[in-house]
Amino acid sequence: MSLKPKVALAQDFLLQLAKLPASVHSKVMKWAIQFQTDPRSPGINYESINGARDSNLKSVRLDRDWRGIVFKPDSGDVYVLLYVDHHDDAYRWAENRKLSINPVTGAMQMVIFEQMTEQKSFTGAVGTESSVSYVGETPSTETSPLFGALSDTELMSLGVPQELIATVRTICSEEALDTIQARLPAEAYEGLFLVAAGDSVGQVLQSRETRVDQTIDTNDYAAALSTAESQSRFVIVDNDEAMLAIMNAPLAQWRVFLHPTQKKLATGDRSGPVRVLGGAGTGKTVLAMHRAKWLAENCVSSGKKVLFTTFTRNLATDIEDNLRTLCDAETLGKIEVKNLDAWVSGFMRGKKFEHRVVYDRKQDAALQAWHSALAMKDASLDLPDSFYEQELEQVVLAQGITTLDQYRTARRTGRGVLLNRAKRDAVWPVFEEYRGQLASRKLKEVDDAYREVAEMIAAEDGDGLAYTSIIVDETQDFGPQALKLLRAMVPNGQNDLFFVGDGHQRIYSRNRAAMSRCGIDIRGRSRKLYLNYRTTDEIRRQAVALLEGCEIDDLDDGYDETKRYKSLSHGPSPEIKIVAGQEAAAEAAIAFIRQWRTAHGEVASICVVGHSEKSRDALAQQLQAVGMSCVTITAQSNHANAKEVVHLATMHRAKGLEFDCVVIVTPSSYLGDAEVTAAQRKLLYVALTRAKWGALLIQTH
């Protein structure tokens, strides 16, 4: 009995399938199912393509006008659906392409030979396309080649196809590298710009966990398809159900194709906690979801689950909705998605705690408690009320200090005001009184709730918790007590904790937390994602410029930088307008939205972001007054399925979401001089990087 042939779909095939007319789409779907069932069927007439550079690329007839392009090597039982189009266009696509195996990495790679003008589709929206021309492959006489010192083997180990080595050797600038980006596999482009930024080939390969010491059979296409690099552009389908599931949702590329680094991080056992950093749009949440899926399918013992947690409720809702499209019912049943505050509240209710958690100290009961505590101030110290609030947040709550003795020896780095022992003794009664006032009202500060829950779990040795692993998204927004709680919630060991985050996007946590100080050891298990899949490079550069001068941490007492991040797409630079007042801002937003919809269609997703709820609601009212349908993003709902509407959000609520186009309205101070606070700059960075293709920043004065 012969083995079943191996059938795979190329990413290009799925992207093209999504563009087909409905009548043709259904016809291709039906044919593809039959093809997957038996690609050796006598009814499939494989025709050679005259003039094709790759004799393994064959044409198959779908009907009188439409053709599929299939990779069918002479040896091995492998079939790859590469492309589908009108007869002449399909042949033209195939003529200058070759599917080969990288002799160093073993990855299957599509090589495009000719200089060409390629149309890059507006991803996720309908409308115009931007042209990218690949020209100028002659080395400059004014500058030396960027990669002249690398051997052929080193270039191929980075992912450069053997056939493009000569072209890569002519590159003398980052701009020249960008001109051939679409001809390079993603891992090759990433590896080259990292080397150009100063990394060594060895550093890149170590971070990727790539082995280059294996003997590669460049004719073994079945083995090549098993590599993480190949699976970033080809997906193996072994039954009709898998084929239908993938082809029925062709635009959800994140469900099927992962960058090789993401693929490796998402799968396989890890010896302890893992931290993954990455700028906005680098796929951190996508990676976290795939990691949760792999853990649920491979590592969850009976009665246990994977907990997927994040900071805000609406992000948790969005993640749960996406996991439903990624996982089958059995796998989804092994994953619990809940933001940490909701988890803590549920735990406290389960333990019959009567206290409610204070998330906003300006609420009536908490505010009364705080005012009562301030009455205990020692007037001789002459310290303002703001000092006590910051000392509470940044020292007492952040470090879990509960006694005067602990406060006497507490670290106060960066607080500015020096306090000797006597002064600390004089300050402490305010904090002690505040906790007492809260307790009398059956209230508890959120950091104290985290600390006490962690202590309860530790006292019970964690036996009562049903988690084998915890996935943490938006880690930068969790303070020290939250990280200590997460550490307590799952036993130390294999696959225990998996964190993704970005210090550039810290907009919630008042206290920077270092993992190592919270009992979380990530040594040897720290990685970074560099490629931005969401925003154009023009938007990314504008967003990064907002953070100039801001000190960005790496979530573990180190520092992060942005020079190694790159976007894969290009588009118009963000527009900046200065207007007088909210009404003029709304008029500018309306004009921009109308212009955008004229160019790209009503289905383009658009979000208008205000700096406050008051600003957001005023903008919504003015947009609705001119007949625009609007929905407001809240803690409970992102309205992800709403079509042909304008979304409205605050900067905080827009976090974690993405739209084709974003309009941001802020006071002029947000885009002002160096007096703008780091917190405001980070808010702008988060809001601007929600945009995939178009952005307008409106300043009001």
XYZ file of C-alpha atoms in Angstrom:
701
model
C 0.000 0.000 0.000
C 1.565 3.300 -1.114
C 1.753 6.245 1.212
C -0.656 9.125 0.670
C 0.959 11.984 -1.292
C 1.890 15.111 0.659
C -0.175 18.117 -0.457
C 0.539 21.695 0.599
C -0.914 25.146 -0.087
C 1.278 28.173 -0.697
C 0.492 31.491 0.948
C 0.354 33.087 -2.522
C -2.352 30.591 -3.517
C -4.548 31.544 -0.563
C -4.003 35.266 -1.092
C -4.951 34.917 -4.754
C -7.935 32.722 -3.915
C -9.345 35.488 -1.725
C -9.399 37.874 -4.698
C -11.351 35.614 -7.061
C -14.982 36.270 -8.054
C -17.446 34.172 -6.049
C -18.322 31.923 -8.990
C -14.668 31.162 -9.686
C -13.841 30.833 -5.985
C -16.376 28.023 -5.494
C -15.107 26.254 -8.610
C -11.484 26.427 -7.380
C -12.536 25.199 -3.933
C -14.260 22.161 -5.400
C -11.300 21.356 -7.633
C -8.790 21.815 -4.780
C -10.669 19.345 -2.560
C -10.556 16.747 -5.324
C -6.897 17.505 -5.887
C -6.061 17.056 -2.194
C -7.858 13.703 -2.169
C -5.837 12.298 -5.083
C -3.253 14.519 -6.806
C -2.200 11.477 -8.884
C -5.649 11.160 -10.452
C -5.559 10.503 -14.220
C -8.165 13.255 -14.569
C -5.567 15.881 -13.598
C -3.650 16.826 -16.690
C -0.306 18.295 -15.659
C 1.027 20.455 -18.481
C 4.568 21.761 -18.790
C 5.038 25.531 -18.975
C 7.104 26.560 -21.959
C 10.000 28.817 -21.011
C 9.565 28.261 -17.279
C 12.762 28.398 -15.226
C 11.507 25.549 -13.044
C 10.510 22.387 -14.882
C 8.738 21.194 -11.723
C 6.091 23.921 -12.079
C 3.084 22.561 -13.943
C -0.184 24.022 -15.175
C -3.508 22.331 -14.451
C -6.803 23.174 -16.150
C -9.608 24.334 -13.857
C -11.954 25.301 -16.672
C -11.751 26.884 -20.083
C -10.146 30.112 -18.806
C -8.679 29.450 -15.342
C -5.430 27.638 -14.552
C -3.731 26.468 -11.393
C 0.034 26.386 -10.984
C 1.251 23.287 -9.141
C 4.699 22.290 -7.969
C 5.173 18.631 -8.937
C 8.794 17.461 -8.673
C 10.058 14.517 -10.682
C 11.116 12.722 -7.496
C 9.144 12.379 -4.283
C 5.398 12.387 -3.787
C 4.919 16.102 -3.005
C 2.388 18.467 -4.579
C 2.115 22.182 -3.781
C -0.717 24.439 -4.980
C 1.136 27.650 -5.738
C -1.161 30.003 -7.645
C -4.405 30.376 -9.561
C -5.314 32.923 -12.251
C -6.495 33.441 -15.811
C -4.616 31.260 -18.294
C -2.121 33.855 -19.572
C -1.608 35.542 -16.187
C -1.007 32.208 -14.461
C 1.626 31.237 -17.037
C 3.278 34.653 -16.775
C 3.438 34.296 -12.972
C 5.109 30.892 -13.246
C 7.661 31.647 -15.956
C 10.222 33.427 -13.771
C 9.743 31.583 -10.517
C 11.538 28.589 -9.104
C 10.860 26.535 -5.989
C 14.087 25.306 -4.453
C 15.538 24.080 -1.161
C 18.074 26.227 0.685
C 21.169 23.969 0.947
C 22.095 25.348 4.398
C 18.767 25.773 6.241
C 16.784 23.098 4.380
C 13.867 25.500 3.843
C 11.671 25.473 0.750
C 11.881 28.888 -0.924
C 10.216 30.549 -3.887
C 12.753 32.478 -5.968
C 11.703 35.328 -8.290
C 14.327 35.871 -10.955
C 13.457 38.837 -13.084
C 13.402 42.527 -12.310
C 9.742 43.364 -12.201
C 7.034 45.712 -11.008
C 4.905 43.858 -8.535
C 1.545 45.016 -7.225
C 1.241 44.847 -3.462
C -2.384 44.555 -2.447
C -3.933 46.758 0.173
C -4.210 44.093 2.845
C -7.562 43.758 4.510
C -9.306 46.471 2.509
C -10.715 47.075 -0.920
C -9.336 49.699 -3.258
C -6.157 50.965 -4.790
C -2.857 49.130 -4.815
C 0.633 50.541 -4.484
C 3.334 49.609 -6.955
C 6.811 48.606 -5.876
C 9.449 48.478 -8.587
C 12.653 46.511 -8.166
C 15.454 48.287 -9.928
C 19.116 49.137 -9.562
C 20.852 45.864 -8.870
C 24.195 47.285 -9.978
C 26.576 47.948 -7.077
C 27.234 51.586 -6.264
C 30.741 52.866 -6.814
C 30.380 55.313 -3.931
C 29.742 52.888 -1.057
C 30.906 49.387 -0.280
C 28.493 46.426 -0.243
C 26.797 45.864 3.114
C 27.314 42.102 3.050
C 30.663 41.850 1.267
C 32.339 40.244 4.280
C 29.840 37.364 4.510
C 30.496 34.027 2.842
C 27.927 32.347 0.615
C 27.231 29.845 3.395
C 26.612 32.634 5.919
C 24.216 34.381 3.549
C 22.299 31.156 2.940
C 22.211 30.452 6.691
C 20.383 33.774 7.109
C 17.816 32.499 4.599
C 19.074 34.020 1.338
C 18.238 31.652 -1.554
C 21.337 30.435 -3.361
C 20.010 31.936 -6.594
C 19.889 35.465 -5.091
C 23.326 35.585 -3.478
C 24.807 37.579 -6.361
C 21.989 40.133 -6.103
C 22.380 40.465 -2.322
C 26.098 41.094 -2.735
C 25.329 44.258 -4.720
C 23.370 45.858 -1.854
C 25.087 48.945 -0.470
C 22.357 50.564 1.641
C 19.252 49.849 3.686
C 17.174 51.473 0.936
C 18.634 49.084 -1.649
C 17.810 46.147 0.648
C 14.217 47.369 0.854
C 13.911 47.403 -2.961
C 14.361 43.627 -3.128
C 12.414 42.827 0.042
C 9.532 41.128 -1.778
C 11.940 38.835 -3.615
C 13.469 37.591 -0.367
C 11.968 35.138 2.123
C 10.956 36.974 5.312
C 13.713 35.313 7.336
C 16.342 36.398 4.789
C 15.200 40.022 4.786
C 15.123 40.073 8.579
C 18.525 38.434 8.899
C 20.114 40.854 6.451
C 18.795 44.011 8.105
C 19.834 42.710 11.533
C 23.375 42.139 10.244
C 23.313 45.588 8.636
C 22.243 46.987 12.052
C 25.304 45.445 13.708
C 24.392 41.901 14.734
C 26.653 39.008 13.797
C 25.387 36.055 11.780
C 25.958 33.893 14.852
C 23.803 36.151 17.028
C 20.947 36.036 14.513
C 21.086 32.249 14.210
C 21.297 31.757 17.979
C 18.265 33.955 18.559
C 16.339 32.041 15.872
C 17.440 28.670 17.245
C 18.480 27.802 13.675
C 20.752 24.805 13.059
C 23.094 25.055 10.094
C 25.225 21.995 10.823
C 22.988 19.451 9.111
C 23.433 17.772 5.755
C 20.599 18.897 3.484
C 19.150 16.850 0.655
C 18.095 19.550 -1.819
C 15.758 17.099 -3.554
C 13.848 16.026 -0.429
C 10.865 18.360 -0.646
C 8.844 16.412 1.912
C 11.532 17.032 4.539
C 11.854 20.674 3.473
C 8.160 21.262 4.121
C 8.631 20.285 7.774
C 10.939 23.227 8.593
C 9.623 26.272 10.438
C 10.919 28.472 7.621
C 8.903 26.551 5.008
C 5.796 26.567 7.173
C 5.888 30.370 7.220
C 4.752 30.241 3.552
C 3.414 26.697 2.933
C 0.840 24.735 4.911
C 0.444 20.967 4.637
C -3.150 19.709 4.324
C -3.732 16.005 4.936
C -7.523 15.776 4.729
C -10.552 17.470 3.192
C -11.586 19.072 6.487
C -8.199 20.770 6.911
C -8.323 21.962 3.316
C -11.795 23.450 3.719
C -10.995 25.076 7.055
C -8.013 26.906 5.587
C -9.567 27.824 2.249
C -12.788 29.120 3.790
C -10.858 31.787 5.733
C -8.047 32.736 3.364
C -7.555 36.264 4.702
C -6.887 35.102 8.260
C -3.240 34.559 7.387
C -2.131 34.747 11.025
C -4.049 31.536 11.707
C -1.973 29.559 9.217
C 1.396 31.190 8.598
C 3.884 32.240 11.254
C 7.317 33.792 10.882
C 9.928 31.046 11.535
C 10.926 32.603 14.861
C 7.272 32.748 15.934
C 6.748 29.146 14.850
C 9.692 27.902 16.893
C 8.666 29.899 19.952
C 5.051 28.732 19.666
C 5.960 25.050 19.655
C 8.170 22.767 21.697
C 8.998 22.459 25.364
C 10.741 25.247 27.284
C 12.690 24.642 30.482
C 11.224 27.636 32.312
C 9.752 31.130 31.892
C 10.077 32.711 28.430
C 9.975 36.438 27.634
C 9.363 37.683 24.082
C 9.779 41.378 23.305
C 8.590 43.062 20.132
C 7.478 46.471 18.920
C 3.899 47.241 17.936
C 2.646 45.042 15.096
C 5.313 42.350 15.386
C 2.804 39.595 16.133
C 3.312 39.124 19.867
C -0.343 38.353 20.594
C -0.580 36.048 17.575
C 2.473 34.169 18.864
C 0.950 33.968 22.351
C -2.280 32.495 20.958
C -0.419 29.863 18.943
C 1.651 29.046 22.027
C -1.536 28.580 24.062
C -2.921 26.292 21.357
C 0.242 24.163 21.250
C 0.364 23.854 25.043
C -3.323 22.912 25.205
C -2.843 20.233 22.556
C 0.399 18.795 23.901
C 1.026 19.582 27.573
C -2.236 19.810 29.507
C -2.856 16.960 31.892
C -6.313 15.784 32.913
C -8.290 18.397 34.813
C -5.776 21.168 34.096
C -5.828 24.160 31.745
C -3.691 26.819 30.102
C -4.509 30.280 31.447
C -4.231 33.110 28.917
C -4.273 36.455 30.712
C -3.849 40.087 29.754
C -4.398 43.480 31.341
C -7.737 44.758 30.070
C -11.122 43.101 29.724
C -11.727 44.086 26.099
C -8.356 42.669 25.032
C -9.193 39.396 26.769
C -12.511 39.310 24.902
C -10.757 39.934 21.585
C -8.212 37.181 22.273
C -10.928 34.696 23.225
C -12.807 35.447 19.993
C -9.649 34.882 17.952
C -8.811 31.655 19.774
C -12.236 30.333 18.734
C -11.171 30.659 15.095
C -7.755 29.120 15.786
C -8.665 26.131 17.974
C -11.127 23.285 17.733
C -13.649 22.825 20.534
C -11.553 20.265 22.413
C -8.454 22.480 22.429
C -10.418 25.602 23.308
C -11.886 23.760 26.269
C -8.383 23.469 27.718
C -7.707 27.229 27.546
C -9.105 29.777 29.983
C -8.957 33.438 28.867
C -9.386 36.071 31.564
C -7.812 39.414 32.352
C -5.929 39.323 35.637
C -8.164 41.705 37.566
C -11.208 39.577 36.726
C -9.309 36.439 37.743
C -8.336 37.948 41.115
C -11.897 39.123 41.781
C -13.211 35.636 40.994
C -10.613 34.010 43.251
C -11.504 36.321 46.140
C -15.208 35.575 45.734
C -14.402 31.876 45.721
C -12.574 32.303 49.031
C -15.546 34.239 50.485
C -13.602 37.501 50.650
C -15.988 40.359 51.278
C -13.607 43.071 50.092
C -13.975 44.831 46.765
C -10.858 45.822 44.819
C -10.089 49.507 44.263
C -9.017 50.159 40.670
C -9.545 53.910 40.804
C -8.624 55.840 43.936
C -10.856 58.701 42.784
C -13.986 56.622 43.416
C -16.080 58.031 46.273
C -15.375 55.479 49.007
C -11.661 55.166 48.198
C -11.316 58.935 47.876
C -12.858 59.425 51.310
C -10.432 56.876 52.749
C -7.486 58.685 51.168
C -8.562 62.094 52.445
C -8.916 60.641 55.937
C -5.399 59.205 55.673
C -3.925 62.538 54.561
C -5.229 64.049 57.788
C -2.468 62.031 59.485
C 0.316 63.972 57.704
C 3.153 65.331 59.832
C 3.014 69.069 59.072
C 6.679 69.515 60.011
C 7.737 67.509 56.916
C 6.125 70.031 54.534
C 5.470 67.393 51.855
C 2.638 67.878 49.325
C -0.283 65.470 48.960
C 1.108 64.340 45.598
C 4.250 63.053 47.343
C 2.214 60.715 49.535
C 0.194 59.346 46.616
C 3.321 58.674 44.543
C 5.117 57.157 47.542
C 2.130 54.873 48.103
C 2.072 53.705 44.488
C 5.771 53.529 43.662
C 7.180 52.242 46.955
C 4.599 50.880 49.397
C 2.199 49.098 47.045
C 4.764 48.247 44.364
C 7.072 46.524 46.852
C 4.299 44.957 48.912
C 5.347 46.782 52.082
C 3.015 46.127 55.018
C 5.022 47.163 58.100
C 7.033 50.134 59.296
C 10.146 47.968 59.578
C 9.860 47.050 55.906
C 9.334 50.687 54.924
C 12.416 51.777 56.849
C 14.644 49.659 54.580
C 12.680 49.947 51.323
C 14.351 50.987 48.050
C 13.256 54.445 46.937
C 15.331 54.814 43.773
C 14.171 57.698 41.603
C 11.804 59.202 44.160
C 13.717 62.491 44.365
C 12.984 63.269 48.034
C 15.459 61.773 50.498
C 13.933 60.328 53.655
C 15.994 59.349 56.669
C 14.676 56.898 59.240
C 12.937 59.554 61.297
C 11.154 60.995 58.272
C 10.063 57.545 57.118
C 8.650 56.953 60.599
C 6.719 60.218 60.254
C 5.398 59.395 56.766
C 4.298 55.810 57.452
C 1.130 56.565 59.504
C -0.561 57.989 56.387
C -0.280 54.652 54.585
C -1.249 52.647 57.641
C -4.336 54.835 58.139
C -5.299 54.555 54.463
C -5.317 50.762 54.580
C -7.303 50.869 57.793
C -9.850 53.235 56.266
C -10.177 50.957 53.219
C -10.603 47.887 55.403
C -13.428 49.561 57.341
C -15.178 50.065 54.008
C -14.408 46.493 52.893
C -12.102 47.784 50.147
C -8.602 46.773 49.098
C -6.040 48.360 46.757
C -5.450 46.209 43.671
C -1.746 45.688 44.429
C -2.591 44.594 47.961
C -5.173 42.195 46.545
C -2.565 40.712 44.213
C -0.093 40.334 47.091
C -2.549 38.717 49.462
C -3.861 36.302 46.829
C -0.277 35.322 45.974
C 0.411 34.680 49.668
C -2.694 32.509 49.959
C -1.708 30.466 46.896
C 1.837 30.025 48.208
C 0.498 28.859 51.570
C -1.573 26.221 49.778
C 1.399 25.243 47.531
C -0.731 26.109 44.517
C -2.590 22.803 44.781
C -5.952 24.449 44.308
C -5.116 25.982 40.924
C -5.807 24.071 37.746
C -3.094 25.487 35.473
C -0.113 23.784 33.895
C 0.930 26.929 32.006
C 0.168 30.653 31.940
C 0.430 32.867 28.855
C 0.738 36.598 29.607
C 0.008 39.244 26.964
C 0.836 42.972 27.373
C 3.297 42.116 30.154
C 4.585 45.708 30.319
C 1.323 46.813 31.931
C 1.681 44.496 34.930
C 3.389 45.819 38.050
C 5.617 43.895 40.485
C 2.792 42.477 42.602
C 0.987 41.202 39.502
C 4.123 39.416 38.289
C 4.679 37.885 41.715
C 1.096 36.651 41.675
C 1.528 35.099 38.219
C 4.685 33.378 39.455
C 2.741 31.928 42.390
C -0.146 30.696 40.227
C 1.780 27.955 38.402
C 4.524 25.620 39.656
C 8.115 26.331 38.622
C 9.218 24.123 35.770
C 8.822 23.212 32.144
C 6.447 25.403 30.077
C 5.291 27.297 33.169
C 5.206 30.965 32.095
C 5.280 32.633 28.675
C 5.368 36.445 28.555
C 5.029 38.780 25.569
C 5.307 42.547 25.860
C 6.782 45.853 24.767
C 8.026 48.587 27.104
C 7.238 51.186 24.423
C 3.547 50.480 25.005
C 3.420 50.760 28.802
C 0.372 52.953 29.378
C -1.283 51.374 32.420
C 1.259 50.224 34.991
C 2.524 53.010 37.223
C 5.467 50.904 38.314
C 8.119 49.366 36.122
C 8.566 45.729 37.124
C 11.688 43.629 36.715
C 10.942 39.945 36.232
C 14.068 38.810 38.052
C 13.000 40.778 41.155
C 9.631 38.996 41.055
C 11.021 35.462 41.133
C 10.874 34.966 37.342
C 14.143 33.771 35.822
C 14.242 34.241 32.027
C 17.997 33.796 31.555
C 18.642 32.007 28.256
C 14.943 32.160 27.371
C 14.561 35.727 26.125
C 13.761 36.458 22.464
C 12.742 39.406 20.274
C 10.465 39.838 17.273
C 11.601 42.452 14.764
C 9.304 42.406 11.737
C 6.224 44.624 11.900
C 3.374 43.019 9.960
C 0.715 45.612 10.790
C 1.840 49.146 10.047
C 3.653 50.630 7.093
C 7.244 51.645 7.672
C 6.200 55.279 7.276
C 3.753 54.999 10.178
C 6.231 52.993 12.228
C 8.954 55.624 11.805
C 6.614 58.446 12.805
C 5.508 56.491 15.879
C 9.066 55.676 16.933
C 10.043 59.342 16.545
C 7.468 60.189 19.227
C 9.516 58.191 21.737
C 12.814 59.939 21.086
C 14.395 60.691 24.449
C 12.139 58.266 26.330
C 13.936 55.564 28.283
C 12.387 52.200 27.389
C 12.989 49.165 29.590
C 13.049 45.491 28.588
C 10.814 44.327 31.494
C 13.814 42.901 33.382
C 16.039 45.762 34.574
C 17.547 46.311 31.112
C 16.815 48.607 28.182
C 15.162 48.082 24.819
C 15.796 49.873 21.524
C 13.899 50.351 18.272
C 16.588 50.558 15.580
C 16.265 46.857 14.723
C 12.516 46.927 14.103
C 11.314 47.021 10.475
C 7.954 47.076 8.708
C 7.275 44.907 5.672
C 4.854 47.310 3.971
C 5.011 50.881 2.698
C 2.416 53.592 2.215
C 1.726 57.297 2.702
C 3.315 59.112 5.631
C 0.937 60.052 8.450
C -0.620 63.502 8.070
C -0.419 66.071 10.864
C -2.896 68.950 11.107
C -3.210 71.791 13.604
C -6.725 73.147 14.098
C -8.545 75.496 16.437
C -10.876 73.584 18.720
C -12.850 70.357 18.829
C -15.329 71.323 16.109
C -12.547 72.002 13.602
C -10.917 68.714 14.607
C -14.137 66.841 13.844
C -14.408 68.573 10.464
C -10.841 67.524 9.609
C -11.580 63.957 10.714
C -14.763 63.813 8.622
C -12.971 65.093 5.516
C -10.175 62.549 5.974
C -12.623 59.656 6.466
C -14.600 60.610 3.368
C -11.413 60.860 1.329
C -10.245 57.496 2.631
C -13.546 55.785 1.873
C -13.619 57.237 -1.630
C -10.191 55.748 -2.293
C -10.552 52.442 -0.456
C -14.245 51.655 -0.096
C -16.739 51.596 2.752
C -15.397 48.315 4.111
C -12.077 49.852 5.164
C -11.895 49.752 8.972
C -11.500 53.189 10.558
C -11.036 54.296 14.157
C -11.184 57.834 15.523
C -9.205 58.081 18.767
C -9.746 60.806 21.355
C -7.436 61.602 24.247
C -10.321 61.289 26.723
C -13.836 59.859 26.935
C -15.232 63.398 26.715
C -13.287 64.076 23.508
C -14.255 60.677 22.070
C -17.964 61.202 22.728
C -17.928 64.726 21.293
C -16.281 63.435 18.123
C -18.842 60.634 17.854
C -21.696 63.120 18.135
C -20.258 65.290 15.355
C -19.602 62.323 13.060
C -23.134 61.025 13.579
C -24.504 64.489 12.806
C -23.200 64.169 9.226
C -24.668 60.689 8.797
C -21.726 58.483 9.717
C -22.537 55.269 11.591
C -20.402 54.996 14.721
C -19.705 52.432 17.431
C -17.786 53.056 20.641
C -15.137 50.643 21.870
C -15.657 49.913 25.556
C -14.223 47.640 28.214
C -16.903 45.103 27.329
C -16.735 45.120 23.518
C -14.421 45.987 20.641
C -17.289 45.633 18.133
C -14.833 43.649 16.012
C -17.571 42.388 13.684
C -19.117 45.807 12.996
C -18.862 46.672 9.290
C -19.029 49.979 7.434
C -18.895 51.977 10.661
C -16.454 54.367 12.276
C -15.067 53.022 15.537
C -14.538 55.502 18.379
C -12.065 54.887 21.191
C -9.844 56.470 23.781
C -6.120 55.871 23.425
C -6.237 53.335 26.234
C -9.145 51.369 24.730
C -7.557 51.276 21.256
C -4.636 49.305 22.644
C -4.227 45.840 21.162
C -6.546 46.552 18.212
C -5.811 47.369 14.567
C -7.557 49.276 11.790
C -6.832 50.160 8.177
C -6.931 53.834 9.066
C -6.689 55.784 12.341
C -7.496 59.430 13.146
C -6.068 60.711 16.447
C -7.294 63.935 18.066
C -5.237 65.399 20.922
C -4.448 68.735 22.518
C -1.410 70.384 20.922
C 0.638 69.614 24.045
C 0.710 65.924 23.064
C 2.810 66.718 20.012
C 4.721 69.574 21.568
C 8.261 69.959 22.783
C 10.342 68.084 25.319
C 7.922 69.002 28.093
C 5.547 66.349 26.803
C 5.601 63.539 29.327
C 6.832 60.059 28.486
C 3.366 58.712 29.374
C 1.698 60.935 26.760
C 4.263 59.984 24.133
C 3.657 56.307 24.779
C -0.088 56.843 24.485
C 0.436 58.484 21.093
C 2.771 55.664 20.054
C 0.121 53.087 20.937
C -2.663 54.992 19.159
C -0.656 55.645 15.978
C 0.518 52.034 15.659
C -3.089 50.802 15.551
C -3.091 51.994 11.908
C -2.141 49.590 9.143
C -2.134 51.932 6.143
C -3.314 55.462 6.837
C -3.128 57.883 9.746
C -4.019 61.476 10.586
C -2.872 63.240 13.756
C -4.962 66.295 14.626
C -3.744 68.795 17.232
C -6.236 71.172 18.789
C -5.372 74.458 20.451
